Amino acid sequence: MISRFFVPLLSMLLAITPAVAQDVDPIIAATRALDNDGREFDAVDAAFNGHTDPVEAEALQDRANAVKQDSAMQVAALSAQLQLIDARVAQIGPVTPGVIETPDIQAQRKLLTRQRSVVDSAIKRGKLLGTEADQLSAEIGRSRTEAFSERMSVQVASPLTPDFWGPLIRSLPRDGRRLSAFVGAEADAIRTGALRGGLPAALFGLIVGIALIWPVRIGLRAAGRRYVIERVPGNRIRRSGLALWLTFVGTLVPWLASVAVVSGLRAGGMIAPAWDKLAANFEQTSFVAALIAALGGALLQRRQASWRLVDLTDESANRLRPWTFAAAAVTMLSVLLLAVRSGVGASGPVQAVTEAFATVLYLMLVLGILLTGARMRATAARTADEEHGDQSIVAFLSLTTWVVLAVSAVSLATGYVAFAYFLARFTVWIAVVAAALYLLLVGIDDICSTVFRRDGKLADAVHHGFGVRRSLIDQFGVALSALLRLMMILLAMGLVLFPFGSDIPTLFGQISRIAQGITIGQVTISPSAILRAAAVLAVGLFVMRGIQKWLTTRYLPATELDAGARNSIAMVARYIGLILVVLWSLASLGIGVERIALLLSALSVGIGFGLQAITQNFVSGLILLAERPVKIGDWVRIGDQEGDVKRISVRATEIQIADRSTLIVPNSELITKSIVNKTLSDPIGRIQLQFSVPMGSDIAQVRAMLMAIYDAQPAVLDDPKPVLFIDSLVDGRVNFNSFAYVNSPRAVYPTRSDIWFELLTKLPEAGIELGTTPQQVQWIGAQPTGAQGVIGGTGGTP
């Protein structure tokens, strides 16, 4: 697996080195690199055949992929050189008929033509080489698929029948001799190494291993605990940081101890050549086993419940902790058992028995964990005073594990030992990856949230040093957390899909070829395609929901945007996500974007007539979210109704009016008709007062009293200042028109009412008659008896 990453990197470095040198022509360097790629391709092609070992096939596939990547890189470099040559040719210009060019121009034109021909040929050769390397890699992948499928489909006699044990009994003498020779080889190696002076090196490695396991590990754990208590802030990062440290120490230190022991034996010459692979497997398995035990201790925290990351009781933690040690022991025992089988060169019956035994160990482990979990849930259900969260996910995972366990047991009983072992081992592997992923996700989010919080030390330094807003630092922390967590999820998916080489993808590839399905036109519909599309749709919706929740609860609150802008961004992101998920699922089903476009064009007429109103409202909703003439929190008037905009959805907008009821307005109404948005450009509200006093009243006193009333009102703004105007003089009365401003249109009505109360009280106390503006009424036709030409206001004289 290491070569999968380092071979392309080495090829890139080898390709870049000639280009860096100033005395080497880039065209010559790229051509030589293509020659090397061609020789490498021929070597891979010659080494590969239908009977290639799976490990060797994986290495050959990595080499073929490296050839493909390097040839593509050289083609890109040559294409850049070809563009430079074409540019130089364009500078010279075409040959002019009847004009004899100078010898130097002719020589330069011939040279550029020859260079262009060479570069063009090299580009074509590189593209062909990349295509052939890609085809060879695909062929190797298919061979690995077929090899894995054959191994998974091999059926032996059922372990429940004598036919399974009979060949084992007959082969025991021969396998016993092989095992004795295998053990004897190591015993001879130990004696020989001791006689040659290798015992001190072996003892030193053993002492170092013991020191790492016992005092060093305990000291590092205690030091980490003291550090987080004394130095780490008292929030979530303290728990997650300690859990990460305990996992790191509990995994790395035992693995280094195993490496020290094996290295000491190797240095002393005490490992036989036949035991090299077993020693390497011991080092690798020690890492995995230590990781399992360390994850269990870090997540369960059996002795300190306050540091526990998972929502478990002390009793549940104590019940689950022994199973983590059991899982580590079963993993190490099964891997070493198969490694010994391979080193001994055991016969077919012994190989089947060892795989069956390892499968039984895994099945017993998983069964024990499932039964323990069932008892924990039963105990929690009987406890009336405890509140538990949603257990649907736990129940689903438990049911799925029971199904996988049953399938593995049935496969083992029917003779499909390899497939049963694969399922049982894969179940434990998924649990380990999921536990590590959970710890990393929690730790990354806690670290980013703490380091990049807006009131932290880093925020202070960046804000004062560079003038960066604190909200941007908070946003960066949230975004960085999301990016790192997404990377961890992708890494976990890779670990789940490729835990044992390419077993899982090859298995799925074989199943997809078996289930061919039916072809309708140019689209093939098969059960696997339907399941794949459903899985893609479910995963896409889950991811979209997670992104939507992250936007609304984490990222957007960290910005300085108002509620309307946050809602617009969240809704647009939701619509885009839904469209992408649907397109992705249709593409997984085999329906491309071009076919979707044809289908939509065929249905456009029906949609135009049948769904015209819905389409219009949908488009109007997108316009509202994009242009934001109306946004959440605005105070708007539509007809004779006005109120707060509470929600803008895909079809309609919800407005809460004064009586607390909700007015639902189609989005098209907000786009095509006139509305009054009182908070679009300026959120303040205006109060208007119109009244009259008799002619001869103290106008200055009226002005002073009204301004004093305005000053006494806390809701009235000082800027803009309240104003009072004399509007007119009619029928012996002075008509006033006054304006004042409050911080919101929602405060206009109650503030105006308070001002009227004060005005109606204080003006009469001062002896000033308060009235309204008189209205002129003209009767058309016969005037009723007793009617007046002028109907005065409340303070007027009839």
mmCIF file of C-alpha atoms in Angstrom, residues 278 281-283 285 331-341:
data_model
loop_
_atom_site.group_PDB
_atom_site.id
_atom_site.type_symbol
_atom_site.label_atom_id
_atom_site.label_comp_id
_atom_site.label_asym_id
_atom_site.label_seq_id
_atom_site.Cartn_x
_atom_site.Cartn_y
_atom_site.Cartn_z
ATOM 1 C CA LEU A 278 5.660 -13.744 10.947
ATOM 2 C CA ASN A 281 2.943 -9.521 10.923
ATOM 3 C CA PHE A 282 3.572 -9.407 14.674
ATOM 4 C CA GLU A 283 4.674 -5.763 14.442
ATOM 5 C CA THR A 285 -0.831 -6.665 14.374
ATOM 6 C CA THR A 331 -7.313 -9.766 16.230
ATOM 7 C CA MET A 332 -3.723 -10.561 17.138
ATOM 8 C CA LEU A 333 -4.351 -14.283 17.612
ATOM 9 C CA SER A 334 -6.192 -14.715 14.316
ATOM 10 C CA VAL A 335 -3.637 -12.802 12.247
ATOM 11 C CA LEU A 336 -0.668 -14.591 13.815
ATOM 12 C CA LEU A 337 -2.391 -17.943 13.405
ATOM 13 C CA LEU A 338 -2.828 -17.355 9.682
ATOM 14 C CA ALA A 339 0.743 -16.066 9.435
ATOM 15 C CA VAL A 340 2.035 -19.274 11.057
ATOM 16 C CA ARG A 341 -0.086 -21.296 8.654
#
